[in-house]
Amino acid sequence: MHKSNSYHKLFIDTGGTFTDAIAIMPNGELQRKKILSSGRLRGQILSWIDDKHIQIEENWGSNSDIFRGYYFSSLDRNIDRIKVISFDTNRHILELDSPINRNKQLTRLSFEIYTDEEAPVVAARLLTETSLNSKFPVMEIRLGTTKGTNVLLEHKGAKNVLFITKGFADLLEIGTQARPDIFSLNIKKRKALVDKIIEIDERIDAKGNILKSIDVASYKEQIQVLKEEGFESFSIVFMNAYKNNVHEQAIKQLLIDYGFRYISSSTELSPLI
């Protein structure tokens, strides 16, 4: 039995395919929702009442009509994107704002309704029964996701560059030199997570003293080439930066000056040895 509280507590996990959400309601009741991580809610058309009203089968589990303003479209694109006016939760009848051609009225046709919002937001709407034109109630949210992990594992996402101290370009490839099968004659190396590695001629000692100052201006031409080649994501990892991050910040500022947005430096993420 959960202790009641004056606000909703939401716990949401977004995966590559599904988003799972649990809510502890203000009265202590526990509710669950599972939706697609695209944020789209799917259903099936059972019958057409008229050009604007359809009876549907769905598992959204909402007890309130919160779907006004959602977009409606069929999965096979046989029906153009139109808007939802209302949803009768008792009779499972969806009202659309535009008539649909008779020759497009198919039964057992799968459809989607959606808002172009991220899946956690849609899940929160369902759990708190909040429509598009209403404010969310007070909530405490815990959000987790495996999307970033999936992007790394599948080698998808933006083209990325690693800036590293000169002399350490092979660090990711060398790693710890551990091998899953030390007697294998056919060693299959894992694919690098980064698309390009650039060594920066700089050095800071173990106490944070600058041994080799960085000449930021000398890298402007390389940064311009990166922009022309379509790189978008940048990681900056310099030796002993956790003791003194002035060089990491200098390269980050150079990237910002060239209009790049997605920049991660080691000392901002985890300022450790």
mmCIF file of C-alpha atoms in Angstrom:
data_model
loop_
_atom_site.group_PDB
_atom_site.id
_atom_site.type_symbol
_atom_site.label_atom_id
_atom_site.label_comp_id
_atom_site.label_asym_id
_atom_site.label_seq_id
_atom_site.Cartn_x
_atom_site.Cartn_y
_atom_site.Cartn_z
ATOM 1 C CA MET A 1 0.000 0.000 0.000
ATOM 2 C CA HIS A 2 1.491 3.312 -1.080
ATOM 3 C CA LYS A 3 1.252 6.308 1.141
ATOM 4 C CA SER A 4 -0.904 9.023 -0.396
ATOM 5 C CA ASN A 5 0.605 12.366 -1.390
ATOM 6 C CA SER A 6 -0.643 15.648 -2.807
ATOM 7 C CA TYR A 7 0.974 15.236 -6.221
ATOM 8 C CA HIS A 8 1.699 12.635 -8.906
ATOM 9 C CA LYS A 9 4.930 10.650 -8.843
ATOM 10 C CA LEU A 10 5.979 9.396 -12.290
ATOM 11 C CA PHE A 11 8.717 6.915 -13.150
ATOM 12 C CA ILE A 12 9.376 6.666 -16.903
ATOM 13 C CA ASP A 13 11.826 4.496 -18.845
ATOM 14 C CA THR A 14 12.213 5.205 -22.571
ATOM 15 C CA GLY A 15 13.730 2.422 -24.670
ATOM 16 C CA GLY A 16 14.374 2.154 -28.383
ATOM 17 C CA THR A 17 10.910 0.704 -29.076
ATOM 18 C CA PHE A 18 8.715 1.084 -25.993
ATOM 19 C CA THR A 19 8.355 3.555 -23.160
ATOM 20 C CA ASP A 20 7.187 2.178 -19.809
ATOM 21 C CA ALA A 21 5.689 4.498 -17.230
ATOM 22 C CA ILE A 22 4.442 4.015 -13.679
ATOM 23 C CA ALA A 23 2.597 6.625 -11.656
ATOM 24 C CA ILE A 24 1.756 6.817 -7.985
ATOM 25 C CA MET A 25 -1.422 8.874 -7.930
ATOM 26 C CA PRO A 26 -2.215 11.433 -5.196
ATOM 27 C CA ASN A 27 -4.539 8.859 -3.572
ATOM 28 C CA GLY A 28 -1.750 6.254 -3.491
ATOM 29 C CA GLU A 29 -3.112 4.230 -6.417
ATOM 30 C CA LEU A 30 -0.524 2.704 -8.767
ATOM 31 C CA GLN A 31 -1.045 3.015 -12.538
ATOM 32 C CA ARG A 32 1.005 1.773 -15.493
ATOM 33 C CA LYS A 33 1.238 2.705 -19.178
ATOM 34 C CA LYS A 34 3.236 1.211 -22.032
ATOM 35 C CA ILE A 35 3.432 3.180 -25.283
ATOM 36 C CA LEU A 36 5.653 3.342 -28.340
ATOM 37 C CA SER A 37 8.805 5.439 -27.899
ATOM 38 C CA SER A 38 7.768 7.356 -31.007
ATOM 39 C CA GLY A 39 5.076 8.888 -28.787
ATOM 40 C CA ARG A 40 2.328 7.619 -31.120
ATOM 41 C CA LEU A 41 -0.758 5.804 -29.852
ATOM 42 C CA ARG A 42 -1.994 3.006 -32.088
ATOM 43 C CA GLY A 43 -5.423 1.518 -32.551
ATOM 44 C CA GLN A 44 -7.597 -0.326 -35.050
ATOM 45 C CA ILE A 45 -10.726 0.805 -36.862
ATOM 46 C CA LEU A 46 -13.695 -1.490 -36.137
ATOM 47 C CA SER A 47 -16.369 0.349 -38.111
ATOM 48 C CA TRP A 48 -17.263 3.674 -39.734
ATOM 49 C CA ILE A 49 -20.332 5.410 -38.317
ATOM 50 C CA ASP A 50 -20.054 8.213 -40.863
ATOM 51 C CA ASP A 51 -17.335 10.215 -42.632
ATOM 52 C CA LYS A 52 -16.160 11.802 -39.383
ATOM 53 C CA HIS A 53 -16.919 9.173 -36.725
ATOM 54 C CA ILE A 54 -15.230 5.800 -36.314
ATOM 55 C CA GLN A 55 -15.516 3.099 -33.722
ATOM 56 C CA ILE A 56 -12.106 1.883 -32.679
ATOM 57 C CA GLU A 57 -10.257 -0.678 -30.623
ATOM 58 C CA GLU A 58 -7.413 0.690 -28.486
ATOM 59 C CA ASN A 59 -5.451 0.006 -25.320
ATOM 60 C CA TRP A 60 -4.591 3.544 -24.258
ATOM 61 C CA GLY A 61 -6.611 2.998 -21.108
ATOM 62 C CA SER A 62 -7.715 6.599 -20.671
ATOM 63 C CA ASN A 63 -10.933 7.281 -18.776
ATOM 64 C CA SER A 64 -11.134 10.883 -19.961
ATOM 65 C CA ASP A 65 -11.398 12.531 -23.353
ATOM 66 C CA ILE A 66 -7.996 14.222 -23.486
ATOM 67 C CA PHE A 67 -7.306 13.728 -27.199
ATOM 68 C CA ARG A 68 -8.700 16.887 -28.780
ATOM 69 C CA GLY A 69 -6.042 18.343 -31.100
ATOM 70 C CA TYR A 70 -4.175 15.070 -31.597
ATOM 71 C CA TYR A 71 -3.326 14.184 -35.186
ATOM 72 C CA PHE A 72 -4.896 11.113 -36.807
ATOM 73 C CA SER A 73 -3.351 9.108 -39.653
ATOM 74 C CA SER A 74 -3.407 5.558 -40.988
ATOM 75 C CA LEU A 75 -0.275 3.426 -40.910
ATOM 76 C CA ASP A 76 -0.430 2.756 -44.652
ATOM 77 C CA ARG A 77 -0.799 6.521 -45.332
ATOM 78 C CA ASN A 78 -4.131 5.851 -47.052
ATOM 79 C CA ILE A 79 -5.637 8.568 -44.860
ATOM 80 C CA ASP A 80 -4.040 12.017 -44.681
ATOM 81 C CA ARG A 81 -3.131 13.606 -41.358
ATOM 82 C CA ILE A 82 -6.203 15.208 -39.813
ATOM 83 C CA LYS A 83 -7.127 16.226 -36.272
ATOM 84 C CA VAL A 84 -9.151 14.580 -33.525
ATOM 85 C CA ILE A 85 -12.151 16.509 -32.176
ATOM 86 C CA SER A 86 -13.156 14.151 -29.369
ATOM 87 C CA PHE A 87 -13.047 10.570 -28.117
ATOM 88 C CA ASP A 88 -16.022 8.876 -26.462
ATOM 89 C CA THR A 89 -14.260 6.637 -23.934
ATOM 90 C CA ASN A 90 -17.401 4.598 -23.219
ATOM 91 C CA ARG A 91 -18.403 3.773 -26.814
ATOM 92 C CA HIS A 92 -14.852 4.013 -28.183
ATOM 93 C CA ILE A 93 -15.892 6.448 -30.901
ATOM 94 C CA LEU A 94 -13.352 8.858 -32.336
ATOM 95 C CA GLU A 95 -14.584 12.093 -33.932
ATOM 96 C CA LEU A 96 -12.394 13.683 -36.619
ATOM 97 C CA ASP A 97 -12.391 17.302 -37.773
ATOM 98 C CA SER A 98 -12.478 16.496 -41.504
ATOM 99 C CA PRO A 99 -14.550 14.006 -43.488
ATOM 100 C CA ILE A 100 -12.766 11.008 -44.952
ATOM 101 C CA ASN A 101 -13.503 9.806 -48.459
ATOM 102 C CA ARG A 102 -15.805 6.797 -48.721
ATOM 103 C CA ASN A 103 -13.274 4.888 -50.792
ATOM 104 C CA LYS A 104 -10.737 5.252 -47.988
ATOM 105 C CA GLN A 105 -12.990 3.900 -45.263
ATOM 106 C CA LEU A 106 -11.515 0.508 -44.464
ATOM 107 C CA THR A 107 -12.284 -1.652 -41.449
ATOM 108 C CA ARG A 108 -9.536 -3.328 -39.460
ATOM 109 C CA LEU A 109 -7.210 -0.580 -40.644
ATOM 110 C CA SER A 110 -4.488 0.331 -38.139
ATOM 111 C CA PHE A 111 -4.102 4.001 -37.297
ATOM 112 C CA GLU A 112 -2.150 6.328 -35.032
ATOM 113 C CA ILE A 113 -2.944 9.458 -33.070
ATOM 114 C CA TYR A 114 -0.076 11.670 -31.968
ATOM 115 C CA THR A 115 0.985 15.141 -30.859
ATOM 116 C CA ASP A 116 4.616 15.387 -32.079
ATOM 117 C CA GLU A 117 5.614 15.368 -28.388
ATOM 118 C CA GLU A 118 8.234 13.041 -26.909
ATOM 119 C CA ALA A 119 7.025 9.732 -25.488
ATOM 120 C CA PRO A 120 7.575 10.648 -21.791
ATOM 121 C CA VAL A 121 5.337 13.703 -22.248
ATOM 122 C CA VAL A 122 2.610 11.607 -23.896
ATOM 123 C CA ALA A 123 2.874 9.013 -21.113
ATOM 124 C CA ALA A 124 2.549 11.776 -18.526
ATOM 125 C CA ARG A 125 -0.582 13.064 -20.292
ATOM 126 C CA LEU A 126 -2.161 9.607 -20.193
ATOM 127 C CA LEU A 127 -1.299 8.972 -16.554
ATOM 128 C CA THR A 128 -2.444 12.382 -15.328
ATOM 129 C CA GLU A 129 -5.285 12.648 -17.897
ATOM 130 C CA THR A 130 -4.045 16.037 -19.096
ATOM 131 C CA SER A 131 -5.227 17.361 -22.466
ATOM 132 C CA LEU A 132 -3.135 19.464 -24.858
ATOM 133 C CA ASN A 133 -4.752 22.731 -23.760
ATOM 134 C CA SER A 134 -4.461 22.055 -20.024
ATOM 135 C CA LYS A 135 -1.606 22.524 -17.586
ATOM 136 C CA PHE A 136 0.000 19.461 -16.069
ATOM 137 C CA PRO A 137 -0.653 18.940 -12.367
ATOM 138 C CA VAL A 138 2.239 19.125 -9.926
ATOM 139 C CA MET A 139 4.453 16.098 -10.603
ATOM 140 C CA GLU A 140 7.663 14.516 -9.438
ATOM 141 C CA ILE A 141 9.288 12.706 -12.370
ATOM 142 C CA ARG A 142 12.128 10.196 -12.584
ATOM 143 C CA LEU A 143 13.178 9.633 -16.194
ATOM 144 C CA GLY A 144 15.552 7.001 -17.548
ATOM 145 C CA THR A 145 16.401 6.091 -21.136
ATOM 146 C CA THR A 146 18.426 3.569 -23.129
ATOM 147 C CA LYS A 147 18.253 5.643 -26.327
ATOM 148 C CA GLY A 148 21.794 6.951 -25.930
ATOM 149 C CA THR A 149 23.127 3.451 -25.270
ATOM 150 C CA ASN A 150 21.288 2.123 -28.320
ATOM 151 C CA VAL A 151 22.748 4.849 -30.534
ATOM 152 C CA LEU A 152 26.260 3.901 -29.410
ATOM 153 C CA LEU A 153 25.700 0.158 -29.836
ATOM 154 C CA GLU A 154 24.171 0.567 -33.293
ATOM 155 C CA HIS A 155 26.679 3.254 -34.359
ATOM 156 C CA LYS A 156 23.930 5.665 -35.307
ATOM 157 C CA GLY A 157 23.555 9.352 -34.665
ATOM 158 C CA ALA A 158 25.509 12.482 -35.519
ATOM 159 C CA LYS A 159 29.024 12.425 -36.979
ATOM 160 C CA ASN A 160 31.384 12.967 -34.073
ATOM 161 C CA VAL A 161 34.936 14.043 -33.340
ATOM 162 C CA LEU A 162 37.210 13.335 -30.374
ATOM 163 C CA PHE A 163 39.798 15.951 -29.420
ATOM 164 C CA ILE A 164 42.574 14.369 -27.358
ATOM 165 C CA THR A 165 46.046 15.276 -26.103
ATOM 166 C CA LYS A 166 48.770 14.811 -28.720
ATOM 167 C CA GLY A 167 50.249 11.326 -28.563
ATOM 168 C CA PHE A 168 47.051 9.613 -27.378
ATOM 169 C CA ALA A 169 45.098 9.223 -30.633
ATOM 170 C CA ASP A 170 45.270 5.413 -30.363
ATOM 171 C CA LEU A 171 44.023 5.299 -26.784
ATOM 172 C CA LEU A 172 40.510 4.123 -27.624
ATOM 173 C CA GLU A 173 41.825 1.411 -29.939
ATOM 174 C CA ILE A 174 44.467 0.187 -27.495
ATOM 175 C CA GLY A 175 42.206 0.320 -24.454
ATOM 176 C CA THR A 176 43.390 -1.998 -21.704
ATOM 177 C CA GLN A 177 44.676 -4.512 -24.288
ATOM 178 C CA ALA A 178 42.319 -7.081 -22.791
ATOM 179 C CA ARG A 179 41.002 -9.686 -25.262
ATOM 180 C CA PRO A 180 37.975 -11.966 -24.817
ATOM 181 C CA ASP A 181 39.960 -14.858 -26.353
ATOM 182 C CA ILE A 182 43.718 -14.472 -25.841
ATOM 183 C CA PHE A 183 44.520 -17.492 -28.045
ATOM 184 C CA SER A 184 42.464 -16.369 -31.038
ATOM 185 C CA LEU A 185 44.443 -16.045 -34.274
ATOM 186 C CA ASN A 186 41.679 -14.015 -35.912
ATOM 187 C CA ILE A 187 41.176 -11.021 -33.660
ATOM 188 C CA LYS A 188 38.115 -8.943 -34.526
ATOM 189 C CA LYS A 189 38.530 -5.409 -33.290
ATOM 190 C CA ARG A 190 35.452 -3.533 -32.211
ATOM 191 C CA LYS A 191 34.360 -0.569 -34.247
ATOM 192 C CA ALA A 192 35.430 2.787 -32.827
ATOM 193 C CA LEU A 193 32.679 4.909 -31.287
ATOM 194 C CA VAL A 194 34.112 8.086 -32.811
ATOM 195 C CA ASP A 195 34.260 8.959 -36.502
ATOM 196 C CA LYS A 196 37.352 11.158 -36.315
ATOM 197 C CA ILE A 197 40.149 11.798 -33.794
ATOM 198 C CA ILE A 198 42.148 15.033 -33.698
ATOM 199 C CA GLU A 199 45.255 15.367 -31.537
ATOM 200 C CA ILE A 200 45.750 18.715 -29.804
ATOM 201 C CA ASP A 201 49.307 19.805 -29.075
ATOM 202 C CA GLU A 202 48.916 20.625 -25.388
ATOM 203 C CA ARG A 203 50.083 19.156 -22.088
ATOM 204 C CA ILE A 204 49.246 19.643 -18.419
ATOM 205 C CA ASP A 205 51.140 17.798 -15.679
ATOM 206 C CA ALA A 206 49.699 15.744 -12.820
ATOM 207 C CA LYS A 207 49.542 18.821 -10.584
ATOM 208 C CA GLY A 208 47.707 20.990 -13.108
ATOM 209 C CA ASN A 209 50.691 22.995 -14.279
ATOM 210 C CA ILE A 210 50.795 23.883 -17.984
ATOM 211 C CA LEU A 211 53.763 22.217 -19.672
ATOM 212 C CA LYS A 212 52.687 22.985 -23.243
ATOM 213 C CA SER A 213 50.346 25.909 -23.935
ATOM 214 C CA ILE A 214 47.637 25.487 -26.536
ATOM 215 C CA ASP A 215 47.674 27.548 -29.742
ATOM 216 C CA VAL A 216 43.933 27.789 -30.377
ATOM 217 C CA ALA A 217 44.254 29.851 -33.566
ATOM 218 C CA SER A 218 46.238 27.095 -35.283
ATOM 219 C CA TYR A 219 43.173 24.818 -35.240
ATOM 220 C CA LYS A 220 40.702 27.220 -36.855
ATOM 221 C CA GLU A 221 41.262 25.802 -40.341
ATOM 222 C CA GLN A 222 40.618 22.241 -39.106
ATOM 223 C CA ILE A 223 37.426 23.324 -37.349
ATOM 224 C CA GLN A 224 36.176 24.968 -40.542
ATOM 225 C CA VAL A 225 36.848 21.745 -42.475
ATOM 226 C CA LEU A 226 34.902 19.757 -39.850
ATOM 227 C CA LYS A 227 31.947 22.079 -40.345
ATOM 228 C CA GLU A 228 32.085 21.631 -44.115
ATOM 229 C CA GLU A 229 32.246 17.834 -43.685
ATOM 230 C CA GLY A 230 29.047 17.810 -41.614
ATOM 231 C CA PHE A 231 30.384 16.947 -38.156
ATOM 232 C CA GLU A 232 27.982 17.907 -35.354
ATOM 233 C CA SER A 233 29.065 16.220 -32.113
ATOM 234 C CA PHE A 234 32.345 16.829 -30.276
ATOM 235 C CA SER A 235 34.109 15.296 -27.279
ATOM 236 C CA ILE A 236 37.113 16.900 -25.591
ATOM 237 C CA VAL A 237 39.359 14.741 -23.405
ATOM 238 C CA PHE A 238 42.762 16.098 -22.374
ATOM 239 C CA MET A 239 45.337 14.531 -20.085
ATOM 240 C CA ASN A 240 45.145 15.774 -16.468
ATOM 241 C CA ALA A 241 42.335 18.163 -17.367
ATOM 242 C CA TYR A 242 40.645 17.217 -14.097
ATOM 243 C CA LYS A 243 43.433 19.215 -12.407
ATOM 244 C CA ASN A 244 43.238 22.141 -14.835
ATOM 245 C CA ASN A 245 40.603 22.330 -17.567
ATOM 246 C CA VAL A 246 41.731 25.589 -19.197
ATOM 247 C CA HIS A 247 42.711 23.833 -22.451
ATOM 248 C CA GLU A 248 39.458 21.898 -22.698
ATOM 249 C CA GLN A 249 37.536 25.123 -22.225
ATOM 250 C CA ALA A 250 39.627 26.852 -24.899
ATOM 251 C CA ILE A 251 38.788 24.218 -27.532
ATOM 252 C CA LYS A 252 35.144 24.201 -26.455
ATOM 253 C CA GLN A 253 34.925 27.969 -26.887
ATOM 254 C CA LEU A 254 36.505 27.689 -30.343
ATOM 255 C CA LEU A 255 33.813 25.180 -31.359
ATOM 256 C CA ILE A 256 31.100 27.439 -29.954
ATOM 257 C CA ASP A 257 32.520 30.354 -31.961
ATOM 258 C CA TYR A 258 32.024 28.279 -35.111
ATOM 259 C CA GLY A 259 28.374 27.666 -34.230
ATOM 260 C CA PHE A 260 28.575 24.102 -32.927
ATOM 261 C CA ARG A 261 26.120 23.141 -30.178
ATOM 262 C CA TYR A 262 26.775 19.554 -29.133
ATOM 263 C CA ILE A 263 30.040 19.677 -27.221
ATOM 264 C CA SER A 264 31.062 17.505 -24.254
ATOM 265 C CA SER A 265 34.229 18.050 -22.244
ATOM 266 C CA SER A 266 35.544 15.452 -19.803
ATOM 267 C CA THR A 267 35.816 17.821 -16.883
ATOM 268 C CA GLU A 268 32.204 18.994 -17.196
ATOM 269 C CA LEU A 269 30.890 15.433 -17.363
ATOM 270 C CA SER A 270 33.200 13.781 -14.800
ATOM 271 C CA PRO A 271 36.171 15.781 -13.432
ATOM 272 C CA LEU A 272 38.090 12.696 -12.278
ATOM 273 C CA ILE A 273 41.491 11.169 -13.075
#
